[in-house]
PDB file of C-alpha atoms in Angstrom:
ATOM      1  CA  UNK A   1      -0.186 -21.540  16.805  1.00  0.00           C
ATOM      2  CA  UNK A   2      -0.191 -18.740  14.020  1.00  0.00           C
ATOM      3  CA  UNK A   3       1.562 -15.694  14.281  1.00  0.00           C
ATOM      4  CA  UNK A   4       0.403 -12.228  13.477  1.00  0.00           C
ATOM      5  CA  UNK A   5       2.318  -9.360  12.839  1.00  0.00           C
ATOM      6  CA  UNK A   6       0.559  -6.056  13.865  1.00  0.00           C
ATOM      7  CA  UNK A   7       1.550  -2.854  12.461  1.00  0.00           C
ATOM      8  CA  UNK A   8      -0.179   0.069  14.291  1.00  0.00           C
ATOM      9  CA  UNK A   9      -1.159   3.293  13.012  1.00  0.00           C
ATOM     10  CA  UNK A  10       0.891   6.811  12.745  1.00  0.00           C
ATOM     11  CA  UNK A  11       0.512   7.593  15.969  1.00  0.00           C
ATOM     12  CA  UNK A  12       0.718   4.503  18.180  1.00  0.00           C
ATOM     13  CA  UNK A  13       3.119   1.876  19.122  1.00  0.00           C
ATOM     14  CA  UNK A  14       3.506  -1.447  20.494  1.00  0.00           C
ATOM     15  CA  UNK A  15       1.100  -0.648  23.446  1.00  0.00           C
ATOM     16  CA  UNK A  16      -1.650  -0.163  20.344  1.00  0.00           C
ATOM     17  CA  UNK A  17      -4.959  -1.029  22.223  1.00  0.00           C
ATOM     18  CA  UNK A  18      -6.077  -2.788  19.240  1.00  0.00           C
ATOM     19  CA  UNK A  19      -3.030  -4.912  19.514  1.00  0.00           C
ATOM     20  CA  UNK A  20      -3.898  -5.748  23.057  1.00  0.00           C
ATOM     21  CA  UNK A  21      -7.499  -6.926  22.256  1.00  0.00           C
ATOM     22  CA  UNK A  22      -6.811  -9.299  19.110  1.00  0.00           C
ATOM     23  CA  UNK A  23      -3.927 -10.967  22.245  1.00  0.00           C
ATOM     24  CA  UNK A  24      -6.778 -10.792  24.858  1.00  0.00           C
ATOM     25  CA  UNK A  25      -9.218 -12.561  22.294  1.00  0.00           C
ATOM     26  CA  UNK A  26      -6.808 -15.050  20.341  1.00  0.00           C
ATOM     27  CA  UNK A  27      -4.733 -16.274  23.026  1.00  0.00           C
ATOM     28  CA  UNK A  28      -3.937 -18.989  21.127  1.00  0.00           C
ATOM     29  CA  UNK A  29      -2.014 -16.813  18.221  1.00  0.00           C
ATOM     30  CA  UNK A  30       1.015 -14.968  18.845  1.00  0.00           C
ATOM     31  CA  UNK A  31       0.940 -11.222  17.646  1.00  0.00           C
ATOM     32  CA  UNK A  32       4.121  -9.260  17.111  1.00  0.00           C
ATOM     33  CA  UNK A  33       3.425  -5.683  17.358  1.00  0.00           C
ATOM     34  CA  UNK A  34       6.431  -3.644  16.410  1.00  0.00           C
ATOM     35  CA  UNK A  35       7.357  -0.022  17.216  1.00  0.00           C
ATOM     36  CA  UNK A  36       7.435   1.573  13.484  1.00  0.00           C
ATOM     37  CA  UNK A  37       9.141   4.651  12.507  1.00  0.00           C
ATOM     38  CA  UNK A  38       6.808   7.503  10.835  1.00  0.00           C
ATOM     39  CA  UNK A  39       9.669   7.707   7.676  1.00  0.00           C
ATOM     40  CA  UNK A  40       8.529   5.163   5.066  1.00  0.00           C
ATOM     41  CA  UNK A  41      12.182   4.588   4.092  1.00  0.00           C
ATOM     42  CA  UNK A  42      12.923   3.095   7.671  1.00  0.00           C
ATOM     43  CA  UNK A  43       9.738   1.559   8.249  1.00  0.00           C
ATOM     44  CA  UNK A  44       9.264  -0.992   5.582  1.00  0.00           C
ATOM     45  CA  UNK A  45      13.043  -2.121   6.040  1.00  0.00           C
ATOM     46  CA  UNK A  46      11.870  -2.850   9.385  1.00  0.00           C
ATOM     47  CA  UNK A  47       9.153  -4.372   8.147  1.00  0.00           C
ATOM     48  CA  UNK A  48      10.662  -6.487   5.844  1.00  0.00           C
ATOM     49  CA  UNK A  49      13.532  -7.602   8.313  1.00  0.00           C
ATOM     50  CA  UNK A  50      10.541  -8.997  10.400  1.00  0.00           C
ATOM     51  CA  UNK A  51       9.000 -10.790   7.672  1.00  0.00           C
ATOM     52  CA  UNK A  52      12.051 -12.340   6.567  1.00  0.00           C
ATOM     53  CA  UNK A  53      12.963 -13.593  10.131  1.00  0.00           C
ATOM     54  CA  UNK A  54       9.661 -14.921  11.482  1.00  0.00           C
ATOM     55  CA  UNK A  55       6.819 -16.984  10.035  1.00  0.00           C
ATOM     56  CA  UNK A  56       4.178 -14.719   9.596  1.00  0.00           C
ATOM     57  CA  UNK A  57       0.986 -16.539   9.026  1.00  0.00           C
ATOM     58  CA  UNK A  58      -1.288 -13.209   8.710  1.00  0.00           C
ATOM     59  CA  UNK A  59      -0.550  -9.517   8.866  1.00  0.00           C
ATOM     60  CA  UNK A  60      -2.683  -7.160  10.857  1.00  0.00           C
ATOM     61  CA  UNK A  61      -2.699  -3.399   9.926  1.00  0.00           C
ATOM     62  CA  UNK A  62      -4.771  -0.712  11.366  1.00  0.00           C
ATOM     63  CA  UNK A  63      -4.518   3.217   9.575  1.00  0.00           C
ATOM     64  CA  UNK A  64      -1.632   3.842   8.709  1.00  0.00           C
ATOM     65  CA  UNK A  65      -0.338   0.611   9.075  1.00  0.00           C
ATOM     66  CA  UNK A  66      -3.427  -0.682   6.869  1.00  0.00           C
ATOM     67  CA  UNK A  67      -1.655   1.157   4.217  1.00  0.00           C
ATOM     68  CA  UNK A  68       1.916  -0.180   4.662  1.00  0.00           C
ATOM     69  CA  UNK A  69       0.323  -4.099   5.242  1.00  0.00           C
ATOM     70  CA  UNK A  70      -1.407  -3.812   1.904  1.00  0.00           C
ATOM     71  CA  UNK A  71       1.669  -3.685   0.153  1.00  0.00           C
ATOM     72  CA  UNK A  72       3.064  -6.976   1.277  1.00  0.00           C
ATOM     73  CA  UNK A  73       1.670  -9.345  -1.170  1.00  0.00           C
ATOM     74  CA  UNK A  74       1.239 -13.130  -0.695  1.00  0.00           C
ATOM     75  CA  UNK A  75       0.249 -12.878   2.895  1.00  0.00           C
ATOM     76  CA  UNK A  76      -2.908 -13.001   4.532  1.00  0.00           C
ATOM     77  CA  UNK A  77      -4.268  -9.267   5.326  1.00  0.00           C
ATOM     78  CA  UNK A  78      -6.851  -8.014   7.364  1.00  0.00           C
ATOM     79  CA  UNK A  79      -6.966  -4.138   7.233  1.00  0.00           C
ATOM     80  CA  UNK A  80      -8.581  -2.161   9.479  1.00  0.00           C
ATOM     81  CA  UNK A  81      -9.575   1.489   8.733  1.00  0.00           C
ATOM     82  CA  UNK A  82      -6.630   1.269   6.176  1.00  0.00           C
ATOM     83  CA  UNK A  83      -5.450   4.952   5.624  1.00  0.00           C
ATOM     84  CA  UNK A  84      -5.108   4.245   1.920  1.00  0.00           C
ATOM     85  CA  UNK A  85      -5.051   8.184   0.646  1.00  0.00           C
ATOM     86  CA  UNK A  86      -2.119   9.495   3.270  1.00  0.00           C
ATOM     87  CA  UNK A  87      -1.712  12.830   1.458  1.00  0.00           C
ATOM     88  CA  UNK A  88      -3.269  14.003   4.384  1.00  0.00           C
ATOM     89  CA  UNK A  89       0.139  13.747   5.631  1.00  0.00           C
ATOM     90  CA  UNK A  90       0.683  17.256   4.039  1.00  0.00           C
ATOM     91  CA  UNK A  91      -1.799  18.342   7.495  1.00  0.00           C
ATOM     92  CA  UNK A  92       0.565  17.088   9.694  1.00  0.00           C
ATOM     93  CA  UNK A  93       3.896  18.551   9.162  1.00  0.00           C
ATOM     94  CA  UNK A  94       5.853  19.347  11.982  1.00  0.00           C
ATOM     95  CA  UNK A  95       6.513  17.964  15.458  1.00  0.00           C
ATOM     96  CA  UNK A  96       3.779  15.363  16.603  1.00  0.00           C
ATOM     97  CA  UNK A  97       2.973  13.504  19.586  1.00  0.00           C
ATOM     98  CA  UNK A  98       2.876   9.489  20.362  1.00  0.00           C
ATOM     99  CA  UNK A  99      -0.322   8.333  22.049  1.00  0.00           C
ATOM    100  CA  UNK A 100       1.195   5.343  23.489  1.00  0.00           C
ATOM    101  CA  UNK A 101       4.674   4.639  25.286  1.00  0.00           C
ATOM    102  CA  UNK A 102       7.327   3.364  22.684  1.00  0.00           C
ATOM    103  CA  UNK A 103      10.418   1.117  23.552  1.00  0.00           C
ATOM    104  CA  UNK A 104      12.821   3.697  22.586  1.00  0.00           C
ATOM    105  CA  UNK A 105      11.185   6.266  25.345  1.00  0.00           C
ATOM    106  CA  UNK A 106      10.687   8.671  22.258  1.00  0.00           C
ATOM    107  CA  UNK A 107       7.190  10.099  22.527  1.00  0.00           C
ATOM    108  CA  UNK A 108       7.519  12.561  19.236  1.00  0.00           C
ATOM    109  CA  UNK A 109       7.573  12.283  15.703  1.00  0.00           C
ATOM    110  CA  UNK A 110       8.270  14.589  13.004  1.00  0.00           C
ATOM    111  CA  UNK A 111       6.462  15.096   9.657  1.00  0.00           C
ATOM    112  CA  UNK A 112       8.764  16.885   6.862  1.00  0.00           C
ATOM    113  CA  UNK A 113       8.505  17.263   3.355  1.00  0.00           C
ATOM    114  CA  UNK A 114      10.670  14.613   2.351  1.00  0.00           C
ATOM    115  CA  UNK A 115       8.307  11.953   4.332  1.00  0.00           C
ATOM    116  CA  UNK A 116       5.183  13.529   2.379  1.00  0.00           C
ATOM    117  CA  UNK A 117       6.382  13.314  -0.785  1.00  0.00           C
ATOM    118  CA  UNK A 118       7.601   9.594  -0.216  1.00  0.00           C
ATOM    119  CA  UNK A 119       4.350   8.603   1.128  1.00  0.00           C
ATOM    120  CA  UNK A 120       2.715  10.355  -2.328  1.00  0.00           C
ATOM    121  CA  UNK A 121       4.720   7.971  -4.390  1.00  0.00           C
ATOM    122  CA  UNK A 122       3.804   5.376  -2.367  1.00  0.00           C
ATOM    123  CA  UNK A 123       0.105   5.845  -2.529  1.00  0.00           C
ATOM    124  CA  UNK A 124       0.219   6.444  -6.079  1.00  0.00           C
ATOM    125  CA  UNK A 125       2.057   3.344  -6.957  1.00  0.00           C
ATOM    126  CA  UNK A 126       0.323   0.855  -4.215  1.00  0.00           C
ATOM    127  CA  UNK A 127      -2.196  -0.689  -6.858  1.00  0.00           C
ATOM    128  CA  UNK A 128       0.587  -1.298  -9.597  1.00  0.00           C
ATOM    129  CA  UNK A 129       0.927  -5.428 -10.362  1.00  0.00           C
ATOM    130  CA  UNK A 130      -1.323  -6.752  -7.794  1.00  0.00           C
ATOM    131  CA  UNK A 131      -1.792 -10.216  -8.765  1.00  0.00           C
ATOM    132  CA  UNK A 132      -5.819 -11.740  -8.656  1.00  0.00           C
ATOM    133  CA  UNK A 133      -4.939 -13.839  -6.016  1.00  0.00           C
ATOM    134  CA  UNK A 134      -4.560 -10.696  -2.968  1.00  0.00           C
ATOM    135  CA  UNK A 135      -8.056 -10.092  -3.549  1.00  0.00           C
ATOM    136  CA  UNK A 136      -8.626 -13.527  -1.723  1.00  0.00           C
ATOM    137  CA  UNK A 137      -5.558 -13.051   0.661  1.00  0.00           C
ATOM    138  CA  UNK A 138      -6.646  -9.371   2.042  1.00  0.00           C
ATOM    139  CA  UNK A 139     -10.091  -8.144   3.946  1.00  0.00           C
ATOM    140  CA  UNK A 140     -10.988  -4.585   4.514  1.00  0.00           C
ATOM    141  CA  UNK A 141     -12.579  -3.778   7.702  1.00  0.00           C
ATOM    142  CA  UNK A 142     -13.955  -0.005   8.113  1.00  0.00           C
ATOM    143  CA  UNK A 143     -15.890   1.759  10.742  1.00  0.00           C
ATOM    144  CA  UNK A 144     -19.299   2.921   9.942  1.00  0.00           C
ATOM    145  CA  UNK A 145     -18.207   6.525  11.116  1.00  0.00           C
ATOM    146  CA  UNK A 146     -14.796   7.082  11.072  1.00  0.00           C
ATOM    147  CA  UNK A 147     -14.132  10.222   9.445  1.00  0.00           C
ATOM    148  CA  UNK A 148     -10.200  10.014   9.500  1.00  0.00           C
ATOM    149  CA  UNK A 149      -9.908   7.389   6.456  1.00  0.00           C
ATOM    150  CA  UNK A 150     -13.352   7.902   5.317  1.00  0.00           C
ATOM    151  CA  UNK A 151     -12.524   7.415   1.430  1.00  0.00           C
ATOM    152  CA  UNK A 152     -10.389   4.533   2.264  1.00  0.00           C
ATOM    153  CA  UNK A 153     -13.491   2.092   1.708  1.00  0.00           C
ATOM    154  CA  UNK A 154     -14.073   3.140  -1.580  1.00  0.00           C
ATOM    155  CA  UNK A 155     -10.629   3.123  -2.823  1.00  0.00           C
ATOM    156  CA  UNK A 156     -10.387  -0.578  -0.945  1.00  0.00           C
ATOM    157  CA  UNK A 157     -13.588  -1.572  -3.248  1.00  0.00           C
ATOM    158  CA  UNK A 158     -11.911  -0.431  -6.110  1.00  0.00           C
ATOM    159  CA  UNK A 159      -9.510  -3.113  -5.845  1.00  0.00           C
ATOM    160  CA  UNK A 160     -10.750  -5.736  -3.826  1.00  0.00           C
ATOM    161  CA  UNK A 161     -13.862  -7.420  -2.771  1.00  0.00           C
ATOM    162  CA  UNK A 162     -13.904  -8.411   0.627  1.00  0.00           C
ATOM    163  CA  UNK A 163     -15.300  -5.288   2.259  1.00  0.00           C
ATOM    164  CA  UNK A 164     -16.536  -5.384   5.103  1.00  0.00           C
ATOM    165  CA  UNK A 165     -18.291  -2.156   8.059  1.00  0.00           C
ATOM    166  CA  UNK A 166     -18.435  -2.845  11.638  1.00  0.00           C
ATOM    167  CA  UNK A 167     -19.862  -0.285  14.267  1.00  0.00           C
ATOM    168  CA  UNK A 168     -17.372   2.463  15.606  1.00  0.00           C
ATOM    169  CA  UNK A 169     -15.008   4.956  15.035  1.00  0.00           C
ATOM    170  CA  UNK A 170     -11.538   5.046  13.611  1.00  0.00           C
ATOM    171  CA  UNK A 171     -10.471   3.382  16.682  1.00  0.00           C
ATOM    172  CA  UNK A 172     -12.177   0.082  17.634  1.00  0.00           C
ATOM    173  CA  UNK A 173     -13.506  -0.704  20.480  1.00  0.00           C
ATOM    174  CA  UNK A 174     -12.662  -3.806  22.402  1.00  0.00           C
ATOM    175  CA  UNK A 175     -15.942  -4.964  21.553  1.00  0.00           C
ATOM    176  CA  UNK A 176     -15.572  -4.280  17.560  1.00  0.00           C
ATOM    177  CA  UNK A 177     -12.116  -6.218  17.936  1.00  0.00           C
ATOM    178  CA  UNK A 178     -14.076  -9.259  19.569  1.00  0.00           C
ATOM    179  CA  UNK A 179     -17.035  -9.797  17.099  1.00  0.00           C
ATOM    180  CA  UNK A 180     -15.713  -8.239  13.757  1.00  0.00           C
ATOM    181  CA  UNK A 181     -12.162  -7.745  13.277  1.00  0.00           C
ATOM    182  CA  UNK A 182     -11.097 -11.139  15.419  1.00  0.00           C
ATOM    183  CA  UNK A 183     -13.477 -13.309  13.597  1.00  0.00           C
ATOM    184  CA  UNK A 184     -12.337 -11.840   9.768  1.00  0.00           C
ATOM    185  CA  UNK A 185      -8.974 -12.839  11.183  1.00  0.00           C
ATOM    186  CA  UNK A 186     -10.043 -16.260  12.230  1.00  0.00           C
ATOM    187  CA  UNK A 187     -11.785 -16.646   8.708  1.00  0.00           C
ATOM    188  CA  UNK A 188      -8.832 -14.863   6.672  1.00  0.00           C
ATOM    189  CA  UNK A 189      -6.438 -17.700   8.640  1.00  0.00           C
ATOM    190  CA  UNK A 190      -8.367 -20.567   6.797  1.00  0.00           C
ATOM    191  CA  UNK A 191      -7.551 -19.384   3.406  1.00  0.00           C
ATOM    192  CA  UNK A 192      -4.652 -21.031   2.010  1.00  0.00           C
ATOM    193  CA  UNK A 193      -2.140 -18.853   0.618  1.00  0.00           C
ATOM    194  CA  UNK A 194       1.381 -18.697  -0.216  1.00  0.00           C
ATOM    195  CA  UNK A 195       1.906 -17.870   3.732  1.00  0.00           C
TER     196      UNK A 195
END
């Protein structure tokens, strides 16, 4: 039984409806879908404690959390609508809301300076040393019209060659999760990898 590790978007949480449909439509896969903090610097620690105490077979990352999977190399990656240009954080300073219930009960997050200017260096640096072999390990999926991470498919070619559009908007449906995004995980799963 592999085990995915789901890492939601800016605004979501565990209760991610994406999350729920790849767990309604691979029931035999387990899916671990964290709540993540907004602030980079507690987020990939968080990450990386998951990563370091499961067996992740395949990592699952939609917007935002496209972004922070494709830095994880040597595992299998399927990103959907990656937000791979999050300057646009810059747009959302201040207090924002949660669209889904988190396990902490906190239903706000908070965009300062500080987190922009980390995410910046992030961005900027997210390419450097990637090896040959994540061009096999990571698929891009992007929605014909989603107009939040619209440049994120040409940045994605840039660097990698399994690119692939599927009908929607920046948030699948459950019928985009069923006959693109599960399949491309299904696929990505056969690879052999270092995972």
């Amino acid at each position: 039984m592999p085990t995915i590790l789901y890492l939601h978007g800016m605004a979501s949480s565990h209760e991610s409806n994406t999350a729920a449909y790849i767990r309604k439509y691979m029931p035999d896969a387990t899916v671990l879908a964290p709540d993540l903090s907004i602030d980079p610097s507690v987020a990939f620690p968080q990450i990386d404690k998951i990563l370091a105490e499961q067996q992740i077979d395949l990592i699952v990352g939609h917007s935002l959390g496209g972004f922070m999977a494709q830095k994880y190399r040597g595992y299998r990656k399927v990103l959907i609508n990656p937000s791979l240009g999050v300057s646009y954080f810059n747009l959302l300073k201040g207090t924002n809301h949660y669209k889904h219930a988190r396990y902490d009960g906190i239903q706000t997050w908070y965009v300062d300076e500080r987190i922009c200017k980390e995410y910046k260096q992030i961005e900027l640096h997210q390419y450097d040393n990637l090896p040959p072999e994540e061009d096999a390990l990571t698929i891009g999926m992007f929605a014909w019209w989603d107009v939040v991470t619209r440049m994120s498919s040409h940045w994605f070619k840039q660097h990698y060659t399994q690119r692939y559009f599927m009908p929607g908007l920046h948030f699948p449906s459950e019928k985009t999760v069923c006959n693109y995004i599960v399949p491309a995980i299904r696929n990505l799963l056969k690879v052999k990898g270092e995972r």
